[in-house]
mmCIF file of C-alpha atoms and ligand atoms in Angstrom:
data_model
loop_
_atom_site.group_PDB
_atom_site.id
_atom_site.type_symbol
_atom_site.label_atom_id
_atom_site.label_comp_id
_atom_site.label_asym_id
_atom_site.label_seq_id
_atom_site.Cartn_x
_atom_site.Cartn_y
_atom_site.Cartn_z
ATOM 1 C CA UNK H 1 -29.207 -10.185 12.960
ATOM 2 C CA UNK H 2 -27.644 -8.564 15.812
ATOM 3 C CA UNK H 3 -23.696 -6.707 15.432
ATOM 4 C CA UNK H 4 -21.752 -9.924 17.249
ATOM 5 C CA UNK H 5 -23.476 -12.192 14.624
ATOM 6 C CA UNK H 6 -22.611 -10.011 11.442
ATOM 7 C CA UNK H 7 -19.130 -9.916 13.438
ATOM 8 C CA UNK H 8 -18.952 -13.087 13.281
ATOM 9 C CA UNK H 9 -20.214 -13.751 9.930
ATOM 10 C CA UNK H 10 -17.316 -11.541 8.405
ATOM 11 C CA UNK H 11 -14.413 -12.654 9.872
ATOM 12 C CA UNK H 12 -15.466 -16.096 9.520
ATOM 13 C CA UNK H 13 -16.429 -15.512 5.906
ATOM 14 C CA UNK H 14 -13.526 -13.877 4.800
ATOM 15 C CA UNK H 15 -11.557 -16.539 6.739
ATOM 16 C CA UNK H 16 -13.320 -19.020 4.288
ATOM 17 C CA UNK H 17 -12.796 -16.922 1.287
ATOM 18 C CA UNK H 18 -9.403 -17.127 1.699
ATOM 19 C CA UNK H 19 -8.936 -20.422 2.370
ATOM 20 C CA UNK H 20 -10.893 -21.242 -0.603
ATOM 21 C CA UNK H 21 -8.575 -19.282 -2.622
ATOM 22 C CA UNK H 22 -5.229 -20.719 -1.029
ATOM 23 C CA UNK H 23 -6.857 -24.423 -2.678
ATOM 24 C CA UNK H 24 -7.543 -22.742 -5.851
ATOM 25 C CA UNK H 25 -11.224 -22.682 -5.274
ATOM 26 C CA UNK H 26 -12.059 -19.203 -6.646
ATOM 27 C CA UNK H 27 -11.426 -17.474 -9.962
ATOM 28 C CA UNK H 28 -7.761 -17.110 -10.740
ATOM 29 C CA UNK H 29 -8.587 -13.301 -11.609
ATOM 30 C CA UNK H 30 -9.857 -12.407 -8.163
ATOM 31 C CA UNK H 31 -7.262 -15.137 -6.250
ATOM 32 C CA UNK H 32 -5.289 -12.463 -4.507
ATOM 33 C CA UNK H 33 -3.570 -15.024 -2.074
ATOM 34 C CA UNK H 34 -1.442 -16.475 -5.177
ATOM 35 C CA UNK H 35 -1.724 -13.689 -7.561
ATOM 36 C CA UNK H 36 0.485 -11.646 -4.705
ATOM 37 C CA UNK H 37 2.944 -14.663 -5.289
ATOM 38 C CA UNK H 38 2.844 -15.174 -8.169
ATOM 39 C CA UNK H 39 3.583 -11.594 -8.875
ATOM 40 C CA UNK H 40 6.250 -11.383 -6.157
ATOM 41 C CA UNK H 41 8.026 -14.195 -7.885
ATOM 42 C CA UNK H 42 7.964 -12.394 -11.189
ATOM 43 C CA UNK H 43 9.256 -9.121 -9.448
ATOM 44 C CA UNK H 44 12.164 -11.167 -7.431
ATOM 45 C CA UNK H 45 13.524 -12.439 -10.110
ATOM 46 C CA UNK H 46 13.337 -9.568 -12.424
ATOM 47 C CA UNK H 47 15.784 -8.245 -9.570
ATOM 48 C CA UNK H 48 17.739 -11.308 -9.323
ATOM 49 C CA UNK H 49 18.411 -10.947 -13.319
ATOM 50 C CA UNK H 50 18.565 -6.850 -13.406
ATOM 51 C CA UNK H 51 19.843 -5.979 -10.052
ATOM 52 C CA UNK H 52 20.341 -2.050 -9.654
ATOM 53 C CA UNK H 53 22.558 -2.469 -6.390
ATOM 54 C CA UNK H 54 24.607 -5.458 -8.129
ATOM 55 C CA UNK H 55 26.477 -6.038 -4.094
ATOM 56 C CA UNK H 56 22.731 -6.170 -2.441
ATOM 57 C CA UNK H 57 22.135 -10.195 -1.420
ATOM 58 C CA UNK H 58 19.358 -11.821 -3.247
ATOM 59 C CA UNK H 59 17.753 -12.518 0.282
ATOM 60 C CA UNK H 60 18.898 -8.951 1.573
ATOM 61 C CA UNK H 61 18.543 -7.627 5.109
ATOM 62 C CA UNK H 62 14.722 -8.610 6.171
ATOM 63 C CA UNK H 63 13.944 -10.073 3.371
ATOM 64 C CA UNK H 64 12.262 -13.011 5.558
ATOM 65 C CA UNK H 65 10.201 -10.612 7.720
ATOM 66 C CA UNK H 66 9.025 -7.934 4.442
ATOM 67 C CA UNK H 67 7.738 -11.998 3.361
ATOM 68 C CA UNK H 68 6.086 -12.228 6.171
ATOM 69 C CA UNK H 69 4.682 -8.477 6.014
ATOM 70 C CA UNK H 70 3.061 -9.510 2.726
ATOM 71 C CA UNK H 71 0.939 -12.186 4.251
ATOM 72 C CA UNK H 72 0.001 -10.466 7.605
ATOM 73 C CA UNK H 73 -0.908 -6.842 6.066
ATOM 74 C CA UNK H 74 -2.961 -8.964 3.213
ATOM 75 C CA UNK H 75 -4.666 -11.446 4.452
ATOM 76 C CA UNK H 76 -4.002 -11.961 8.114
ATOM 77 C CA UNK H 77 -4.586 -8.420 9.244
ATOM 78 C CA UNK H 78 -7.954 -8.445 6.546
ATOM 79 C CA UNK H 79 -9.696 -11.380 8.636
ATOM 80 C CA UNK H 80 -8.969 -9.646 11.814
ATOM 81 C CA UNK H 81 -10.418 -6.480 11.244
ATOM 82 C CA UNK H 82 -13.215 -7.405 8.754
ATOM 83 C CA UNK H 83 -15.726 -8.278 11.316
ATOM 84 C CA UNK H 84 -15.327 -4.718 12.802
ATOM 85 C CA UNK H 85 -15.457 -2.524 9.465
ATOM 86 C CA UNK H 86 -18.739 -5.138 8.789
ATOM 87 C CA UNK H 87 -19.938 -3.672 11.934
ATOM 88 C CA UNK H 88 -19.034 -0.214 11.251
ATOM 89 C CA UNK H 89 -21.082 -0.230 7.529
ATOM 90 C CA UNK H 90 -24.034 -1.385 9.632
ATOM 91 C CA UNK H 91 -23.857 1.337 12.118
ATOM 92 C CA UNK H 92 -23.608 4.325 9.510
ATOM 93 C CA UNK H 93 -26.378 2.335 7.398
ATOM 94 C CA UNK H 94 -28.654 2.956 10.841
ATOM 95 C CA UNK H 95 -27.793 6.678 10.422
ATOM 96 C CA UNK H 96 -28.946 6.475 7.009
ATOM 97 C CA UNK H 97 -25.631 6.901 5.498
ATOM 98 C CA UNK H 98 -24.422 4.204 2.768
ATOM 99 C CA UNK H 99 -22.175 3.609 0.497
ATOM 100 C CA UNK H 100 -24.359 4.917 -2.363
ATOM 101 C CA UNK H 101 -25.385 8.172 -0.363
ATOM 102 C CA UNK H 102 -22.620 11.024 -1.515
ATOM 103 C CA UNK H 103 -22.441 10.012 -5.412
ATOM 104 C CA UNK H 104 -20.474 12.974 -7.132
ATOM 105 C CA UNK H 105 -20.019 11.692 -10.239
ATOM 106 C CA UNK H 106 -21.987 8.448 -11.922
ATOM 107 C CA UNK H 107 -20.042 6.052 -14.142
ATOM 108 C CA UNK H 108 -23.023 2.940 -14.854
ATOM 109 C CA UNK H 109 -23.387 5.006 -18.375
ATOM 110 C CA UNK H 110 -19.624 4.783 -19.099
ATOM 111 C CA UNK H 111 -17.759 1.665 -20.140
ATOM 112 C CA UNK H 112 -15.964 -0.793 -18.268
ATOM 113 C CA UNK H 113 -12.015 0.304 -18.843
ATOM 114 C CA UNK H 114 -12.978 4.038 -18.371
ATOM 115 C CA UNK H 115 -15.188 3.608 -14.973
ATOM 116 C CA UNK H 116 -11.924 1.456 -13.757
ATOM 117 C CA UNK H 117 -9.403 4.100 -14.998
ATOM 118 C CA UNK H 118 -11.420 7.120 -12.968
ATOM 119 C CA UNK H 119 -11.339 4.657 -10.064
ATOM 120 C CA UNK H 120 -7.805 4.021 -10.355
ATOM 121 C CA UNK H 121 -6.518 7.731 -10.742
ATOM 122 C CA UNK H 122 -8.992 8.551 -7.822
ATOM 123 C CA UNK H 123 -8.197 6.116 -5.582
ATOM 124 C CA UNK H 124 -4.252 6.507 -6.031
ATOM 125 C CA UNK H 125 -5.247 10.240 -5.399
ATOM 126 C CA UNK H 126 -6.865 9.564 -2.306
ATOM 127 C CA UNK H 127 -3.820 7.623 -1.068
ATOM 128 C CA UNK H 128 -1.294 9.961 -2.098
ATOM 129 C CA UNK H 129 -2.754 12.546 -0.034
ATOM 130 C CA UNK H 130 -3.376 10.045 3.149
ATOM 131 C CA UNK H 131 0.247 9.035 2.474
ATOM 132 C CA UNK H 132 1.551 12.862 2.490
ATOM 133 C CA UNK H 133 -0.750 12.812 5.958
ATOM 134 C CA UNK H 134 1.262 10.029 7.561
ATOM 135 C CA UNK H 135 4.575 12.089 7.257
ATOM 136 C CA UNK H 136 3.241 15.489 8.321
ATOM 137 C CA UNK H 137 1.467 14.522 11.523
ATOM 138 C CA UNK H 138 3.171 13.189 13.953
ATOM 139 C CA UNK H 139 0.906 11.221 15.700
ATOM 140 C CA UNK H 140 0.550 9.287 12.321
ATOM 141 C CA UNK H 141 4.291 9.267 11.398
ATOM 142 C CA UNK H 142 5.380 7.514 14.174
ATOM 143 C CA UNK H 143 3.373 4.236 12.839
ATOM 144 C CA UNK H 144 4.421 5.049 8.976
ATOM 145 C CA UNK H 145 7.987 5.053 10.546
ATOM 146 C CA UNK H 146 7.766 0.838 9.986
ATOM 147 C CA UNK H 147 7.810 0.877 6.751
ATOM 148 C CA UNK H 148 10.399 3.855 6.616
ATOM 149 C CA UNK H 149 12.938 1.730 8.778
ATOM 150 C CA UNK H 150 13.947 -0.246 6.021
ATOM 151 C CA UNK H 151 17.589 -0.261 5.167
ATOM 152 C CA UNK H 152 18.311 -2.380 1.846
ATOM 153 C CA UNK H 153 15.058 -2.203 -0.206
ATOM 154 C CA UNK H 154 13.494 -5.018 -2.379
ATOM 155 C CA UNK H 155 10.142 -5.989 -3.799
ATOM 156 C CA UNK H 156 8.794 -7.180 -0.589
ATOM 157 C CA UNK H 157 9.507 -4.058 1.629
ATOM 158 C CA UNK H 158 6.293 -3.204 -0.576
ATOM 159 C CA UNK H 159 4.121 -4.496 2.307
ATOM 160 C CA UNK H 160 6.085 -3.814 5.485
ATOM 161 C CA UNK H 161 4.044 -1.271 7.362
ATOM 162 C CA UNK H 162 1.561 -1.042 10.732
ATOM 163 C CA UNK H 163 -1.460 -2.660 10.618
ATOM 164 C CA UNK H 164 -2.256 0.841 11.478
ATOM 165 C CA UNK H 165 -1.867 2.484 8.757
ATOM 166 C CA UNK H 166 -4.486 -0.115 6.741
ATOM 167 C CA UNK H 167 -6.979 2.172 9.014
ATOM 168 C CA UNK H 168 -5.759 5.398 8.151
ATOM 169 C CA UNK H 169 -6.291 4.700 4.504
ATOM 170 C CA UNK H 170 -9.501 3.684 5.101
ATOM 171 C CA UNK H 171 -11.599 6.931 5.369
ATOM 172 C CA UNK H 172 -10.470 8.458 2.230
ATOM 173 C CA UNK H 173 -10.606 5.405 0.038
ATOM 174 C CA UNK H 174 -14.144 4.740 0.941
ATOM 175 C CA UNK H 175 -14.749 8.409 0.309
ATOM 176 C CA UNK H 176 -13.584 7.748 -3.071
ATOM 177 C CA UNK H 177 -15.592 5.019 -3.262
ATOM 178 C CA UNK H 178 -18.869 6.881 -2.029
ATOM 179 C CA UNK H 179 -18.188 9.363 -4.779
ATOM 180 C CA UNK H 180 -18.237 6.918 -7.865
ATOM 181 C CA UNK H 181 -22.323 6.236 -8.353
ATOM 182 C CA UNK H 182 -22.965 2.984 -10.580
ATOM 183 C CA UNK H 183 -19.645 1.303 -9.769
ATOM 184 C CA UNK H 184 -18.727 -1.963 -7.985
ATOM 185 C CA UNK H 185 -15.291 -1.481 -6.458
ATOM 186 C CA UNK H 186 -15.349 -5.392 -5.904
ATOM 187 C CA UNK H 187 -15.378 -5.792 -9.671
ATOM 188 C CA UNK H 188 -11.948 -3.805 -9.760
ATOM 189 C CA UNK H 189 -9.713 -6.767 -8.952
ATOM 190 C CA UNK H 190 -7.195 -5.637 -12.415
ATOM 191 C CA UNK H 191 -6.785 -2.141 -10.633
ATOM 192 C CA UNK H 192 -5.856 -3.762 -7.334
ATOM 193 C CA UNK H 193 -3.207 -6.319 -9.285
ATOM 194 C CA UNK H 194 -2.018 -3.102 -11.568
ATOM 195 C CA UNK H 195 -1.438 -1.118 -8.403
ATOM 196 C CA UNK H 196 0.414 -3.847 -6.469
ATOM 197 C CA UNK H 197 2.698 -4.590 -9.055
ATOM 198 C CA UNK H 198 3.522 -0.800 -9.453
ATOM 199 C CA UNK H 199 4.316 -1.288 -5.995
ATOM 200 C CA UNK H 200 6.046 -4.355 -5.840
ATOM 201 C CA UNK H 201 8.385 -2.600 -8.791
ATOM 202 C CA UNK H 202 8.977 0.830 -6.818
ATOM 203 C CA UNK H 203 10.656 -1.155 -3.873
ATOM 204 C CA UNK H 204 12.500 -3.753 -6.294
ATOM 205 C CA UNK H 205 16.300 -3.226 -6.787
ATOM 206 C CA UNK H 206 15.893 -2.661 -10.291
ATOM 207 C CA UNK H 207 16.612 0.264 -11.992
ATOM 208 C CA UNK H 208 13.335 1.655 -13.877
ATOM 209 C CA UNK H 209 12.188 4.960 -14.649
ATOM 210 C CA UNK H 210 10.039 4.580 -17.538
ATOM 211 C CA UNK H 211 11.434 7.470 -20.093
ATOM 212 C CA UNK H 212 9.143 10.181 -20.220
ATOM 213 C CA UNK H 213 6.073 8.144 -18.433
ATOM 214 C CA UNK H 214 8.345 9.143 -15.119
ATOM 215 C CA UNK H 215 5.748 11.965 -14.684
ATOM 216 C CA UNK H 216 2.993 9.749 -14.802
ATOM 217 C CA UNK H 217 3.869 6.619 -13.199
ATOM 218 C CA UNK H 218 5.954 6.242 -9.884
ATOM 219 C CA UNK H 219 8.635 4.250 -10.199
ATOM 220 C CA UNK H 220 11.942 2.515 -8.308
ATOM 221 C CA UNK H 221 14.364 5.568 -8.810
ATOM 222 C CA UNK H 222 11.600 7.929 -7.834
ATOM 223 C CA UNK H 223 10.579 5.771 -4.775
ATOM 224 C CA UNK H 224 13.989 4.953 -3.729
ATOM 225 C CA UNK H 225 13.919 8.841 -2.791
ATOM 226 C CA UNK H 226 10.633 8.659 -0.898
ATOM 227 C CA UNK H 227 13.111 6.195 1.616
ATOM 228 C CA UNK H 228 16.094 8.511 1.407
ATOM 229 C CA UNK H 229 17.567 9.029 5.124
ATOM 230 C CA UNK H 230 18.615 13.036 3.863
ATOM 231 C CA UNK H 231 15.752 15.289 2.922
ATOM 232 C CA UNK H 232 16.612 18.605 1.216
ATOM 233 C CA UNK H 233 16.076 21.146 3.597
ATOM 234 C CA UNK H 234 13.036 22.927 1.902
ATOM 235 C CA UNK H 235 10.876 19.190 1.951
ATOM 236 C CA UNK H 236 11.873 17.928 5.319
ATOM 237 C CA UNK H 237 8.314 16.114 5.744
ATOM 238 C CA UNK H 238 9.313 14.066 2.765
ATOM 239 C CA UNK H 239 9.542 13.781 -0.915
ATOM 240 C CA UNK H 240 7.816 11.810 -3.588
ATOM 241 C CA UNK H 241 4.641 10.360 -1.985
ATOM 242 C CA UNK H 242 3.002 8.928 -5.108
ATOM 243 C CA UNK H 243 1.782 5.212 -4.972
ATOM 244 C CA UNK H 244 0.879 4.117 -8.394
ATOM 245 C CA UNK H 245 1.366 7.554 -10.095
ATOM 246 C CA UNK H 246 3.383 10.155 -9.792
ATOM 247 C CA UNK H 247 1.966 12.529 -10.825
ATOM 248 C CA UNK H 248 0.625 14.010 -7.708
ATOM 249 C CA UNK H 249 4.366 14.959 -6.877
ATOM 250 C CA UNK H 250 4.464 16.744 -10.007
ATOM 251 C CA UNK H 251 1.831 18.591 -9.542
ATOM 252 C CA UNK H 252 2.116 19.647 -6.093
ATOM 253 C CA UNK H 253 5.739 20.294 -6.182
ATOM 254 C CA UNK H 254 6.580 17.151 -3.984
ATOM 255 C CA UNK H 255 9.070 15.465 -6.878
ATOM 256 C CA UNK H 256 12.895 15.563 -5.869
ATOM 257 C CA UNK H 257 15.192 13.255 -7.844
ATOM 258 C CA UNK H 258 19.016 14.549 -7.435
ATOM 259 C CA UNK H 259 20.317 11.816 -9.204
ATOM 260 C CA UNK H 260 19.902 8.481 -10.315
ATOM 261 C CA UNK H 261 22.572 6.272 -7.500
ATOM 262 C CA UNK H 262 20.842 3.230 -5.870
ATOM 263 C CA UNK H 263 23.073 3.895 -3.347
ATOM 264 C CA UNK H 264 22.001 6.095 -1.018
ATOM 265 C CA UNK H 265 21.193 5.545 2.966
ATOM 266 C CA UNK H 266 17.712 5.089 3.411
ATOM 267 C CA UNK H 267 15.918 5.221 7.174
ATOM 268 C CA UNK H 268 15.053 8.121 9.063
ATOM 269 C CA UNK H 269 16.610 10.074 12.117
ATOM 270 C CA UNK H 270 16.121 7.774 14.801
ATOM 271 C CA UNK H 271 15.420 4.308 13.165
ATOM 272 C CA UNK H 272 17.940 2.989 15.051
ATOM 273 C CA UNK H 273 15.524 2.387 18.250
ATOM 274 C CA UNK H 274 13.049 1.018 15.915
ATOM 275 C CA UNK H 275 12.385 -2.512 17.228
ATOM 276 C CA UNK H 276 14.002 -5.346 15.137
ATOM 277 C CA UNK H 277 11.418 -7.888 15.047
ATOM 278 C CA UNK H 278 7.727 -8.060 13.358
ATOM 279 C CA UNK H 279 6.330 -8.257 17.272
ATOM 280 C CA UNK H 280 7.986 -5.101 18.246
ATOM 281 C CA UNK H 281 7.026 -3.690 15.398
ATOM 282 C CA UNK H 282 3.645 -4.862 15.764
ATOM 283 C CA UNK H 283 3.175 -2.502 19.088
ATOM 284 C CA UNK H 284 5.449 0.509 18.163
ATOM 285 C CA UNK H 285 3.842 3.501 17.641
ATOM 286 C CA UNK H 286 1.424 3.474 20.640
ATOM 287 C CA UNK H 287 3.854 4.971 22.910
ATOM 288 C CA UNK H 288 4.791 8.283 23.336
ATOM 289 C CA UNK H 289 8.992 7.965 22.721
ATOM 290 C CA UNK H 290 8.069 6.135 19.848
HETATM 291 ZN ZN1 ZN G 301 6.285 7.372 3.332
HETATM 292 ZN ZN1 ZN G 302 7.923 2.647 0.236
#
């Protein structure tokens, strides 16, 4: 089969897939299309019940186009681009490179929860680091800056960010990937649900720090720093770039918690010429006043 038919093929099979889950026609463990509701609805009203910022409105500022985020970055944007990564597999398969070719370390002897919880920690690795990427190059910043412009932060600011930056993770998560022998990352559905929920909470307006487990997990408090407007001086690329964990910051020296206020101004120098609407947004970055 030639690239424009396996093109085709993916994009119109991944179009299928999710319809198929939108009608319920998959299993309910790998239905992402209503697990991400079902676990936004969980997360919304955890806020609505425990709000942190007790004067932020239960639809606060964007709320309606973070919704909207959710959908495009997760399915939307995934149909659009699957026909070219399909096409990209195929052309490193022709240079002999696959997925199975740089195995570091092989998990098919190990069982199930343990190959998922090396995946996990590696893969949250591998995005911490792309993460700390986005806000020390420039050329990458300026598209991470969409997800930085929000002002009042709740569950579904989660998901606002460029379509971009769903490339720039890319690279280093199929890296990971290469590096796990025996292992079927499609099989790691529960990692995928874990790590959007830890999401999902870090944005929420709830206040949760987890005791002691704060320097393993990320969590609101922690992330609502990562957004802060003021750096301290000493990290002014940014602070607290974990995703799921953590623990990265602690490590490397990236943590900074002054103190515990929801209330703090979030944004970035600037973010007041950062377009308004999800079209805007859609194009920013390319330019070079962005
Ligand atoms: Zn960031
Ligand atoms: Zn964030």
């Amino acid at each position: 089969m030639n690239y424009l038919e396996q093109f085709i093929n993916a994009i119109s099979g991944t179009l299928n897939w999710t319809w198929r889950s939108i009608i319920f026609d998959v299993s309910w463990y790998n239905n992402y299309f209503w697990g991400l509701i079902l676990i936004s609805i969980v997360v919304w009203g955890l806020e609505i019940v425990f709000p942190w910022r007790k004067n932020q409105s239960i639809f606060r500022k964007d709320f309606w186009l973070d919704a909207f985020y959710m959908f495009f970055n997760f399915f939307i944007f995934t149909i659009i681009i699957s026909g070219a990564y399909k096409c990209l597999g195929l052309l490193f398969l022709n240079f002999g490179v696959s997925i199975k070719s740089l195995t570091l370390i092989n998990l098919s002897q190990l069982p199930q929860w343990f190959q998922l919880l090396i995946f996990f920690i590696l893969l949250d690795f591998v995005q911490w680091l792309t993460h700390v990427l986005l806000h020390r190059f420039n050329v990458l910043w300026k598209f991470h800056k969409v997800h930085h412009s929000v002002k009042e932060m709740g569950f579904a600011a989660h998901l606002r960010y460029h379509w971009m930056e769903n490339i720039f993770y890319k690279p280093l998560k199929i890296f990971a990937v290469m590096l796990l022998g025996g292992f079927e990352p499609e099989q790691a559905y529960i990692v995928h649900f874990i790590a959007i929920t830890i999401g999902h909470l870090n944005h929420s307006n709830i206040k949760l720090s987890y005791g002691f487990l704060k320097y393993i997990f990320n969590n609101p408090v922690m992330h609502l720093y990562h957004h802060a407007y003021t750096l301290p001086k000493d990290k002014s690329y940014g602070v607290n770039f974990g995703i799921s964990l953590s623990i990265w910051d602690y490590i490397f020296k990236t943590n900074y918690i002054p103190k515990e206020s929801g209330s703090i101004t979030l944004g970035y120098k600037g973010d007041e010429i950062m377009p308004k609407s999800f079209f805007g947004q859609l194009f920013y970055g390319f330019n070079k006043k962005d």
